[in-house]
Coordinates of C-alpha atoms in Angstrom, one line a residue:
Chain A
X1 CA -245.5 12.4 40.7
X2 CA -242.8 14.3 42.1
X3 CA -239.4 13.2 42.6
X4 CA -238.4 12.8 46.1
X5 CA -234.5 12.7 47.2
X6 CA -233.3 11.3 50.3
X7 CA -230.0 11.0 52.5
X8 CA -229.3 7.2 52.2
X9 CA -228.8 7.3 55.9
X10 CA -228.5 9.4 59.2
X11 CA -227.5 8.5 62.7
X12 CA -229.3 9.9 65.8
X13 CA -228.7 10.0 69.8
X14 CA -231.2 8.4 72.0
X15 CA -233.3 11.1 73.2
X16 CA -232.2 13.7 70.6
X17 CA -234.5 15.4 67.9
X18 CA -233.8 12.9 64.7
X19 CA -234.3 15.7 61.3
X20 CA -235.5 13.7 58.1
X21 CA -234.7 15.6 55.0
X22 CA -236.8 15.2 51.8
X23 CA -236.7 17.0 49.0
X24 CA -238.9 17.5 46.1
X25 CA -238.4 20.4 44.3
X26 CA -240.6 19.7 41.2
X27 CA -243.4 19.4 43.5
X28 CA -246.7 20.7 41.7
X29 CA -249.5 22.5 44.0
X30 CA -252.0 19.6 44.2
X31 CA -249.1 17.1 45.0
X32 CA -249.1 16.3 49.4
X33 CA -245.9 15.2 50.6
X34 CA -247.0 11.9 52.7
X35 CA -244.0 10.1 55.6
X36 CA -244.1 6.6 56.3
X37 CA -241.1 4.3 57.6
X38 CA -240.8 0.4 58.0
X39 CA -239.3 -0.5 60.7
X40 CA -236.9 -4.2 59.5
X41 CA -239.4 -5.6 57.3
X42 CA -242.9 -4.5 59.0
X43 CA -245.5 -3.1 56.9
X44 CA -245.1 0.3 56.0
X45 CA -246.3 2.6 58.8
X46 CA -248.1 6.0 58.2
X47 CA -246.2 8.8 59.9
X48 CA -247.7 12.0 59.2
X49 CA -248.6 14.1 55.5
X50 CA -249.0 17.7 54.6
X51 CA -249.6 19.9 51.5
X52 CA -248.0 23.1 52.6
X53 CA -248.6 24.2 56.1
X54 CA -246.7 22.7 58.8
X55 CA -247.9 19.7 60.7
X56 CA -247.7 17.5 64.0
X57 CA -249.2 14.7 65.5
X58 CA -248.5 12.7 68.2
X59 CA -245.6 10.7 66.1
X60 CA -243.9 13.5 64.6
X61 CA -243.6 17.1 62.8
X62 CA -243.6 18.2 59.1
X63 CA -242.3 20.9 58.1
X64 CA -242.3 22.3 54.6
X65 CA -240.8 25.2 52.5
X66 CA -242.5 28.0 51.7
X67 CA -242.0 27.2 48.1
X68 CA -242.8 23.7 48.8
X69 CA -239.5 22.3 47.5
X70 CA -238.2 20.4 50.1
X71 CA -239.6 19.1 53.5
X72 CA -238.2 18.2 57.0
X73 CA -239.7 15.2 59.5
X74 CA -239.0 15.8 62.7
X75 CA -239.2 13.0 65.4
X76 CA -238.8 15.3 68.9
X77 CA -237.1 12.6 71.1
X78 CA -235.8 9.4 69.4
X79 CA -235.9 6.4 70.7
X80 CA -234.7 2.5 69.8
X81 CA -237.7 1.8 68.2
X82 CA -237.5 4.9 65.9
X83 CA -234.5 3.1 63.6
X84 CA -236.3 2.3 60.6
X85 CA -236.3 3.0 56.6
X86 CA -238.2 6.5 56.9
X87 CA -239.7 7.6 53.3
X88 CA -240.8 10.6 51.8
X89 CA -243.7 10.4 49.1
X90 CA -244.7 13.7 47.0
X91 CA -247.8 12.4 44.9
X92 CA -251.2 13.3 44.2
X93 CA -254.3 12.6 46.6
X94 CA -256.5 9.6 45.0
X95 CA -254.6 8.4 42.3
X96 CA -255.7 4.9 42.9
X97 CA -254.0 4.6 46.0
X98 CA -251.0 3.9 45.0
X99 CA -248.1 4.9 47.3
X100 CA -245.2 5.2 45.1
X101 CA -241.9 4.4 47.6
X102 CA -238.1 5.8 47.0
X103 CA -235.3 4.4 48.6
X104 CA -235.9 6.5 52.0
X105 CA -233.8 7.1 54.2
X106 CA -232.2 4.5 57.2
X107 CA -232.4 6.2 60.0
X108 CA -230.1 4.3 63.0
X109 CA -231.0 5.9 66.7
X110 CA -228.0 4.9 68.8
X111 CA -227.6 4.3 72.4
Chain B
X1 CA -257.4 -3.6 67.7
X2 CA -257.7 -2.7 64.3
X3 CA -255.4 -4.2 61.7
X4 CA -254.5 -5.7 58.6
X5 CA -253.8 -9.3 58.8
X6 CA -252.0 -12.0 56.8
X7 CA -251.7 -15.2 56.0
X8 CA -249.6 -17.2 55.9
X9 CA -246.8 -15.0 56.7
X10 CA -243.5 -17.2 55.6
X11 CA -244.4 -19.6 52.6
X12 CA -242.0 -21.9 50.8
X13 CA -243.4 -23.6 47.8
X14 CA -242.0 -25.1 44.5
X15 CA -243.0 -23.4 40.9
X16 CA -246.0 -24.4 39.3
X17 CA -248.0 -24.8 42.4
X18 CA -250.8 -22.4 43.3
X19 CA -251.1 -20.6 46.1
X20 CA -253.3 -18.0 47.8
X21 CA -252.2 -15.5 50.6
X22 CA -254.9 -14.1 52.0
X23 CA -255.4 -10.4 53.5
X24 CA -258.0 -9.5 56.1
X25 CA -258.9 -5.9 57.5
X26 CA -261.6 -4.9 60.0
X27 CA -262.1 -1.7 60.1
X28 CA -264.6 -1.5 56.9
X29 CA -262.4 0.1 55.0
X30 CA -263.4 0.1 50.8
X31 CA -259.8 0.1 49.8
X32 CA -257.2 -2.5 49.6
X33 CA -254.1 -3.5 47.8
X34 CA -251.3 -5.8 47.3
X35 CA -247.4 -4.7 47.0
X36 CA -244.5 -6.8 46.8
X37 CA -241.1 -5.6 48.1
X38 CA -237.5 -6.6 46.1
X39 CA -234.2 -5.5 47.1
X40 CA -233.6 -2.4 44.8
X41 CA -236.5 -1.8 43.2
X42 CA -238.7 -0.8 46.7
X43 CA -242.2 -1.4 47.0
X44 CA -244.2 -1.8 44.4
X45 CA -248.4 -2.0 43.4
X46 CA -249.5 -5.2 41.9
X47 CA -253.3 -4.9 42.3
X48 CA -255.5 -2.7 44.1
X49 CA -259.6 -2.6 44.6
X50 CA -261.5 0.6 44.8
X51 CA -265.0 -1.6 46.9
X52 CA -266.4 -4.9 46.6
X53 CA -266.2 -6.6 42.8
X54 CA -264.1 -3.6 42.1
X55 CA -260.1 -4.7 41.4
X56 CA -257.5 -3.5 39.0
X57 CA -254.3 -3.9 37.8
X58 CA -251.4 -1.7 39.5
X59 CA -247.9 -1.9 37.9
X60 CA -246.5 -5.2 38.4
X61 CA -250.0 -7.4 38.0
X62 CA -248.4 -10.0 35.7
X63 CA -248.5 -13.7 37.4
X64 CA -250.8 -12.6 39.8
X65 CA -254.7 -12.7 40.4
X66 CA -257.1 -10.9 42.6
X67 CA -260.6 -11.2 44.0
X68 CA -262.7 -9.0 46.7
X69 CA -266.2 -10.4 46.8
X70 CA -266.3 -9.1 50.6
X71 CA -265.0 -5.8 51.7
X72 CA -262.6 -7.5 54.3
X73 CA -260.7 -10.0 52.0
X74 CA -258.8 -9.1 49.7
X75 CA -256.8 -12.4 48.8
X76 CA -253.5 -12.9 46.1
X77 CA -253.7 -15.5 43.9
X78 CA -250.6 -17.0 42.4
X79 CA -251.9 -19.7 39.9
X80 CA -248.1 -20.9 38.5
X81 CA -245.7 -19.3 40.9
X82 CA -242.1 -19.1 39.4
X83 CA -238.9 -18.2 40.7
X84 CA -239.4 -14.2 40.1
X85 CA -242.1 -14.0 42.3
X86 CA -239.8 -14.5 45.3
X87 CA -240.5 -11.3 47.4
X88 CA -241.7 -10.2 50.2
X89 CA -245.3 -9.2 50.0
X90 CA -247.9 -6.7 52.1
X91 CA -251.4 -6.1 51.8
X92 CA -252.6 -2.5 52.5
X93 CA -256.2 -1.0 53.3
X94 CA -257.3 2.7 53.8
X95 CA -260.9 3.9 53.8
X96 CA -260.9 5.0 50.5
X97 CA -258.5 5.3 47.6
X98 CA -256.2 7.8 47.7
X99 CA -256.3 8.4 51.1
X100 CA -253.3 9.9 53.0
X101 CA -252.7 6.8 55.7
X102 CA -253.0 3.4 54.8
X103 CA -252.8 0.8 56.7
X104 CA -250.4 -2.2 56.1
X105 CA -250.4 -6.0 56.8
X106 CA -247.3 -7.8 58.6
X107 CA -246.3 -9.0 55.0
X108 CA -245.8 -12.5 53.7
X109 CA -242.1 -13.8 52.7
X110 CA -242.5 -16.0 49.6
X111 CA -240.0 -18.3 47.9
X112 CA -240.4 -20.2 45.1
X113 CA -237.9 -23.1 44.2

């Protein structure tokens, strides 16, 4: 499984486009790059996952590198409820489930 | 609504008795799994099943038992508890192993005294 590295933590206006850094540069081709964040203690929530085109979905964006190295999750209008521990996963698909979790990154949307 | 549920979701016991926290999901999915969550160390597997009668060990299993002999339970078994298994614990479900999106439980804050 690829290493994933994280900003500890990021601030973001109300309102404003919050960017989420990941990067993963010994990513290998059959590795997806997965986001979830836990909002205080909650169960991890899915956000969105990729393997090298660009994605959205109603919760977010995903962008990747064309060399797959690093990745950027983009939440379009932040709100309150977005501060959470956001994480980036680079694994392989069915590899008994198992979601492996860094130390993501706390991201604080402020007022 | 579908969801993972848990129960019971705060639990204060004392070591050396057992205790079950059970998991329920309803949306028929054949995967679930059990992680516990410690300050500085993240989330981490402890048991996972693939379907019904299927379990196995993911990396912290030690202490702990599983069982799945219907596709919506999925309960944790703590026979002796001990201080070290203080955490905070989710259960997780997604249709099949592997899948991108799984779907996790409210989580269950143990401590053991």
């Amino acid at each position: 499984d690829a290493k994933t590295t994280q900003p500890t933590s990021m601030d973001c206006a109300e309102g404003r486009a919050a960017n989420l850094p990941c990067n993963h540069s010994t990513i290998s081709g059959n590795e997806y790059v997965y986001w979830y964040r836990q909002i205080h203690s909650q169960g991890p929530q899915y956000i969105i996952h990729g393997l090298k085109n660009n994605e959205t979905n109603e919760m977010a964006s995903l962008i990747i590198t064309e060399d797959r190295k690093s990745s950027t999750l983009i939440l379009p209008h932040a709100t309150l409820r977005d501060t959470a521990v956001y994480y980036c996963i680079a694994q392989i698909y069915n590899q008994g489930g198992k979601l492996i979790f860094g130390q993501g990154t706390e991201l604080s949307v402020k007022p | 609504e579908a969801q993972v549920t848990q129960n019971p979701r705060y639990l204060i016991t004392v070591t050396g008795k057992k205790l079950t926290v059970t998991c329920s999901q309803n949306m028929n999915h054949e995967y679930m799994s059990w992680y516990r969550q410690d300050p500085g160390l993240g989330l981490r597997q402890i048991y996972y099943s693939m379907n019904v009668e299927v379990t196995d060990k993911g990396d912290v299993p030690e202490g702990y038992k599983v069982s799945r002999k219907e596709k919506r339970n999925f309960p944790l078994i703590l026979e002796s508890p001990s201080p070290n298994q203080t955490s905070l614990y989710f259960c997780a479900s997604s249709s099949r192993g592997g899948s991108y999106e799984q779907y996790f439980g409210p989580g269950t804050r143990l401590t053991v005294t």
